[in-house]
Amino acid sequence: MAELADFHPARLARAGAVADEAVAAGLYGGVVVAVGNAAGTLWMHTAADSTPVSLDTIFPVASVTKPVVALAVMQLAEAGRLLLNDPVARVIPEFGQQGKEQITVWHLLTHTSGLPDTMDDLYIQRAPPAAFLRAACERGVRFAPGSHYEYCNLSFVVLGELIARLSGQPYPAYLRDHIFAPAGMASTGFDPADGARTAAVTFEDGPEEEAYFRTLAAPYGGLWTTANDLLAFGRALLTGGPPDDPLLSPAALAAMTRVQPGLAGFDTGKPVYAALGWGKRSPMGVLLASDASFGHGGSTGAFLWIDPAYALVFVFLTAPLLPGHADIGRQRDAQRALNAVYGALRAPRVT
């Protein structure tokens, strides 16, 4: 298991330099980058233009929400409540129309459902959450389920409803009771209550849009959390979590985090390396991580990466300065910082 002594301090500082450079360049108002292991936090660095940030600052993490929702689905699977190849319509009958009768839970988790990711109209109208599910049920598919990969937020709207119907709880409550509480993620949720600790994030339409975003509780990207909480989440996945209430069994976690076969991009036809709700390192990719590692990024620039082979958890959280300023490409900063962390390791991987 990696310890702080297993890092070259000067090389580890290079991960912090990435954050400093990003803030100095005006990309973010603040950045927190942190590294932990199964025992706790090993190292952290903060950078901010004016308002300080810390391990306890609450940031919006956008699509880092997705693997949390996917974990809830896997909990229900290991409890015998569903099979991953079950048609979604078995649980949500009104979903089984417009060519979606054969879409399975696996299709939703792997972004291979064929659902169109067309929700901008609903967001602009400030539609209620029920309207997003209705759209998922009423709209057709872009391609035959399972034939291609196309990243899809709407799939996670359906997964949120699946969790609610199988568990008898709204999905935010389920996540709170079965993931956040057991993992010790006291500051994580869809509507942060502590304004004093919340990062300054600019919404295009100001406070009105931010209020709507919080009430929407989007299962594809609505979570707010802290670096401390994400480190705790990563630790729980490295260790299994509390002995009397593990987040996920070793078997379910192994199934969830292995590369899924045969995924190919809808527009490109190129291979896609993804697990169930998690991203994976591509053999042609940029990360210095192990094949066992998994993670996810968000459009705010947030990034979470977990590497069992090195017993490491990596967190990169940001407060974007301008609406739309951070996007998927902005994860390049987090990836550069993560590679600097791997470059600082003295110790060999865990055997």
PDB file of N, CA and C in Angstrom, residues 64-111:
ATOM      1  N   VAL A  64     -19.184  13.086 -12.561  1.00  0.00           N
ATOM      2  CA  VAL A  64     -18.681  12.179 -11.524  1.00  0.00           C
ATOM      3  C   VAL A  64     -19.861  11.589 -10.750  1.00  0.00           C
ATOM      4  N   THR A  65     -21.029  12.199 -10.910  1.00  0.00           N
ATOM      5  CA  THR A  65     -22.273  11.643 -10.355  1.00  0.00           C
ATOM      6  C   THR A  65     -22.568  10.256 -10.923  1.00  0.00           C
ATOM      7  N   LYS A  66     -22.244  10.035 -12.188  1.00  0.00           N
ATOM      8  CA  LYS A  66     -22.661   8.805 -12.869  1.00  0.00           C
ATOM      9  C   LYS A  66     -22.162   7.526 -12.196  1.00  0.00           C
ATOM     10  N   PRO A  67     -20.863   7.387 -11.855  1.00  0.00           N
ATOM     11  CA  PRO A  67     -20.456   6.132 -11.222  1.00  0.00           C
ATOM     12  C   PRO A  67     -21.080   5.919  -9.845  1.00  0.00           C
ATOM     13  N   VAL A  68     -21.488   7.001  -9.183  1.00  0.00           N
ATOM     14  CA  VAL A  68     -22.178   6.849  -7.893  1.00  0.00           C
ATOM     15  C   VAL A  68     -23.550   6.229  -8.117  1.00  0.00           C
ATOM     16  N   VAL A  69     -24.272   6.736  -9.109  1.00  0.00           N
ATOM     17  CA  VAL A  69     -25.580   6.160  -9.446  1.00  0.00           C
ATOM     18  C   VAL A  69     -25.410   4.722  -9.930  1.00  0.00           C
ATOM     19  N   ALA A  70     -24.385   4.474 -10.734  1.00  0.00           N
ATOM     20  CA  ALA A  70     -24.135   3.116 -11.216  1.00  0.00           C
ATOM     21  C   ALA A  70     -23.835   2.163 -10.056  1.00  0.00           C
ATOM     22  N   LEU A  71     -23.126   2.649  -9.048  1.00  0.00           N
ATOM     23  CA  LEU A  71     -22.842   1.826  -7.879  1.00  0.00           C
ATOM     24  C   LEU A  71     -24.135   1.415  -7.177  1.00  0.00           C
ATOM     25  N   ALA A  72     -25.082   2.333  -7.099  1.00  0.00           N
ATOM     26  CA  ALA A  72     -26.373   1.994  -6.493  1.00  0.00           C
ATOM     27  C   ALA A  72     -27.063   0.890  -7.280  1.00  0.00           C
ATOM     28  N   VAL A  73     -26.986   0.955  -8.600  1.00  0.00           N
ATOM     29  CA  VAL A  73     -27.572  -0.103  -9.438  1.00  0.00           C
ATOM     30  C   VAL A  73     -26.891  -1.440  -9.158  1.00  0.00           C
ATOM     31  N   MET A  74     -25.566  -1.421  -9.014  1.00  0.00           N
ATOM     32  CA  MET A  74     -24.843  -2.667  -8.727  1.00  0.00           C
ATOM     33  C   MET A  74     -25.194  -3.208  -7.344  1.00  0.00           C
ATOM     34  N   GLN A  75     -25.461  -2.328  -6.393  1.00  0.00           N
ATOM     35  CA  GLN A  75     -25.919  -2.796  -5.081  1.00  0.00           C
ATOM     36  C   GLN A  75     -27.235  -3.551  -5.206  1.00  0.00           C
ATOM     37  N   LEU A  76     -28.134  -3.037  -6.019  1.00  0.00           N
ATOM     38  CA  LEU A  76     -29.412  -3.716  -6.224  1.00  0.00           C
ATOM     39  C   LEU A  76     -29.226  -5.039  -6.962  1.00  0.00           C
ATOM     40  N   ALA A  77     -28.248  -5.082  -7.866  1.00  0.00           N
ATOM     41  CA  ALA A  77     -27.968  -6.325  -8.581  1.00  0.00           C
ATOM     42  C   ALA A  77     -27.435  -7.391  -7.630  1.00  0.00           C
ATOM     43  N   GLU A  78     -26.497  -7.012  -6.760  1.00  0.00           N
ATOM     44  CA  GLU A  78     -25.940  -8.013  -5.858  1.00  0.00           C
ATOM     45  C   GLU A  78     -26.930  -8.401  -4.756  1.00  0.00           C
ATOM     46  N   ALA A  79     -27.978  -7.588  -4.566  1.00  0.00           N
ATOM     47  CA  ALA A  79     -29.038  -7.938  -3.619  1.00  0.00           C
ATOM     48  C   ALA A  79     -30.103  -8.822  -4.269  1.00  0.00           C
ATOM     49  N   GLY A  80     -29.931  -9.132  -5.565  1.00  0.00           N
ATOM     50  CA  GLY A  80     -30.879  -9.992  -6.242  1.00  0.00           C
ATOM     51  C   GLY A  80     -32.126  -9.297  -6.734  1.00  0.00           C
ATOM     52  N   ARG A  81     -32.099  -7.957  -6.764  1.00  0.00           N
ATOM     53  CA  ARG A  81     -33.283  -7.219  -7.186  1.00  0.00           C
ATOM     54  C   ARG A  81     -33.390  -7.081  -8.696  1.00  0.00           C
ATOM     55  N   LEU A  82     -32.292  -7.278  -9.412  1.00  0.00           N
ATOM     56  CA  LEU A  82     -32.317  -7.187 -10.866  1.00  0.00           C
ATOM     57  C   LEU A  82     -31.151  -7.958 -11.450  1.00  0.00           C
ATOM     58  N   LEU A  83     -31.235  -8.254 -12.744  1.00  0.00           N
ATOM     59  CA  LEU A  83     -30.118  -8.770 -13.522  1.00  0.00           C
ATOM     60  C   LEU A  83     -29.710  -7.687 -14.513  1.00  0.00           C
ATOM     61  N   LEU A  84     -28.423  -7.589 -14.793  1.00  0.00           N
ATOM     62  CA  LEU A  84     -27.966  -6.524 -15.672  1.00  0.00           C
ATOM     63  C   LEU A  84     -28.498  -6.677 -17.096  1.00  0.00           C
ATOM     64  N   ASN A  85     -28.894  -7.887 -17.479  1.00  0.00           N
ATOM     65  CA  ASN A  85     -29.471  -8.056 -18.821  1.00  0.00           C
ATOM     66  C   ASN A  85     -30.998  -8.030 -18.812  1.00  0.00           C
ATOM     67  N   ASP A  86     -31.592  -7.609 -17.684  1.00  0.00           N
ATOM     68  CA  ASP A  86     -33.045  -7.426 -17.644  1.00  0.00           C
ATOM     69  C   ASP A  86     -33.452  -6.264 -18.550  1.00  0.00           C
ATOM     70  N   PRO A  87     -34.498  -6.415 -19.343  1.00  0.00           N
ATOM     71  CA  PRO A  87     -35.046  -5.252 -20.055  1.00  0.00           C
ATOM     72  C   PRO A  87     -35.510  -4.205 -19.040  1.00  0.00           C
ATOM     73  N   VAL A  88     -35.214  -2.964 -19.309  1.00  0.00           N
ATOM     74  CA  VAL A  88     -35.612  -1.881 -18.405  1.00  0.00           C
ATOM     75  C   VAL A  88     -37.120  -1.855 -18.239  1.00  0.00           C
ATOM     76  N   ALA A  89     -37.845  -2.213 -19.303  1.00  0.00           N
ATOM     77  CA  ALA A  89     -39.304  -2.192 -19.262  1.00  0.00           C
ATOM     78  C   ALA A  89     -39.881  -3.181 -18.262  1.00  0.00           C
ATOM     79  N   ARG A  90     -39.083  -4.123 -17.799  1.00  0.00           N
ATOM     80  CA  ARG A  90     -39.555  -5.037 -16.759  1.00  0.00           C
ATOM     81  C   ARG A  90     -39.887  -4.274 -15.472  1.00  0.00           C
ATOM     82  N   VAL A  91     -39.127  -3.209 -15.229  1.00  0.00           N
ATOM     83  CA  VAL A  91     -39.324  -2.395 -14.030  1.00  0.00           C
ATOM     84  C   VAL A  91     -40.075  -1.106 -14.342  1.00  0.00           C
ATOM     85  N   ILE A  92     -39.833  -0.539 -15.529  1.00  0.00           N
ATOM     86  CA  ILE A  92     -40.474   0.718 -15.941  1.00  0.00           C
ATOM     87  C   ILE A  92     -41.252   0.415 -17.220  1.00  0.00           C
ATOM     88  N   PRO A  93     -42.465  -0.122 -17.118  1.00  0.00           N
ATOM     89  CA  PRO A  93     -43.193  -0.587 -18.307  1.00  0.00           C
ATOM     90  C   PRO A  93     -43.371   0.486 -19.376  1.00  0.00           C
ATOM     91  N   GLU A  94     -43.593   1.735 -18.980  1.00  0.00           N
ATOM     92  CA  GLU A  94     -43.836   2.787 -19.962  1.00  0.00           C
ATOM     93  C   GLU A  94     -42.598   3.123 -20.789  1.00  0.00           C
ATOM     94  N   PHE A  95     -41.452   2.605 -20.380  1.00  0.00           N
ATOM     95  CA  PHE A  95     -40.225   2.814 -21.148  1.00  0.00           C
ATOM     96  C   PHE A  95     -40.195   1.934 -22.402  1.00  0.00           C
ATOM     97  N   GLY A  96     -40.897   0.830 -22.387  1.00  0.00           N
ATOM     98  CA  GLY A  96     -40.813  -0.159 -23.453  1.00  0.00           C
ATOM     99  C   GLY A  96     -41.611   0.200 -24.686  1.00  0.00           C
ATOM    100  N   GLN A  97     -41.254   1.275 -25.354  1.00  0.00           N
ATOM    101  CA  GLN A  97     -41.915   1.714 -26.587  1.00  0.00           C
ATOM    102  C   GLN A  97     -40.881   2.395 -27.475  1.00  0.00           C
ATOM    103  N   GLN A  98     -41.271   2.673 -28.718  1.00  0.00           N
ATOM    104  CA  GLN A  98     -40.413   3.399 -29.653  1.00  0.00           C
ATOM    105  C   GLN A  98     -39.054   2.714 -29.862  1.00  0.00           C
ATOM    106  N   GLY A  99     -39.065   1.389 -29.955  1.00  0.00           N
ATOM    107  CA  GLY A  99     -37.826   0.659 -30.200  1.00  0.00           C
ATOM    108  C   GLY A  99     -36.972   0.419 -28.974  1.00  0.00           C
ATOM    109  N   LYS A 100     -37.522   0.657 -27.807  1.00  0.00           N
ATOM    110  CA  LYS A 100     -36.734   0.523 -26.578  1.00  0.00           C
ATOM    111  C   LYS A 100     -37.094  -0.724 -25.779  1.00  0.00           C
ATOM    112  N   GLU A 101     -37.888  -1.596 -26.367  1.00  0.00           N
ATOM    113  CA  GLU A 101     -38.356  -2.772 -25.632  1.00  0.00           C
ATOM    114  C   GLU A 101     -37.213  -3.670 -25.168  1.00  0.00           C
ATOM    115  N   GLN A 102     -36.129  -3.723 -25.934  1.00  0.00           N
ATOM    116  CA  GLN A 102     -35.029  -4.633 -25.614  1.00  0.00           C
ATOM    117  C   GLN A 102     -33.847  -3.936 -24.934  1.00  0.00           C
ATOM    118  N   ILE A 103     -33.990  -2.670 -24.617  1.00  0.00           N
ATOM    119  CA  ILE A 103     -32.904  -1.982 -23.897  1.00  0.00           C
ATOM    120  C   ILE A 103     -32.799  -2.564 -22.495  1.00  0.00           C
ATOM    121  N   THR A 104     -31.592  -2.960 -22.129  1.00  0.00           N
ATOM    122  CA  THR A 104     -31.357  -3.565 -20.815  1.00  0.00           C
ATOM    123  C   THR A 104     -30.649  -2.588 -19.877  1.00  0.00           C
ATOM    124  N   VAL A 105     -30.555  -2.995 -18.624  1.00  0.00           N
ATOM    125  CA  VAL A 105     -29.810  -2.209 -17.635  1.00  0.00           C
ATOM    126  C   VAL A 105     -28.356  -2.075 -18.078  1.00  0.00           C
ATOM    127  N   TRP A 106     -27.792  -3.148 -18.629  1.00  0.00           N
ATOM    128  CA  TRP A 106     -26.406  -3.109 -19.106  1.00  0.00           C
ATOM    129  C   TRP A 106     -26.239  -2.055 -20.190  1.00  0.00           C
ATOM    130  N   HIS A 107     -27.187  -1.948 -21.093  1.00  0.00           N
ATOM    131  CA  HIS A 107     -27.121  -0.933 -22.148  1.00  0.00           C
ATOM    132  C   HIS A 107     -27.059   0.473 -21.549  1.00  0.00           C
ATOM    133  N   LEU A 108     -27.850   0.713 -20.523  1.00  0.00           N
ATOM    134  CA  LEU A 108     -27.840   2.043 -19.890  1.00  0.00           C
ATOM    135  C   LEU A 108     -26.505   2.323 -19.219  1.00  0.00           C
ATOM    136  N   LEU A 109     -25.967   1.338 -18.524  1.00  0.00           N
ATOM    137  CA  LEU A 109     -24.707   1.519 -17.800  1.00  0.00           C
ATOM    138  C   LEU A 109     -23.518   1.701 -18.734  1.00  0.00           C
ATOM    139  N   THR A 110     -23.597   1.148 -19.936  1.00  0.00           N
ATOM    140  CA  THR A 110     -22.465   1.202 -20.869  1.00  0.00           C
ATOM    141  C   THR A 110     -22.662   2.230 -21.989  1.00  0.00           C
ATOM    142  N   HIS A 111     -23.694   3.046 -21.913  1.00  0.00           N
ATOM    143  CA  HIS A 111     -23.959   4.070 -22.937  1.00  0.00           C
ATOM    144  C   HIS A 111     -24.150   3.443 -24.316  1.00  0.00           C
TER     145      HIS A 111
END
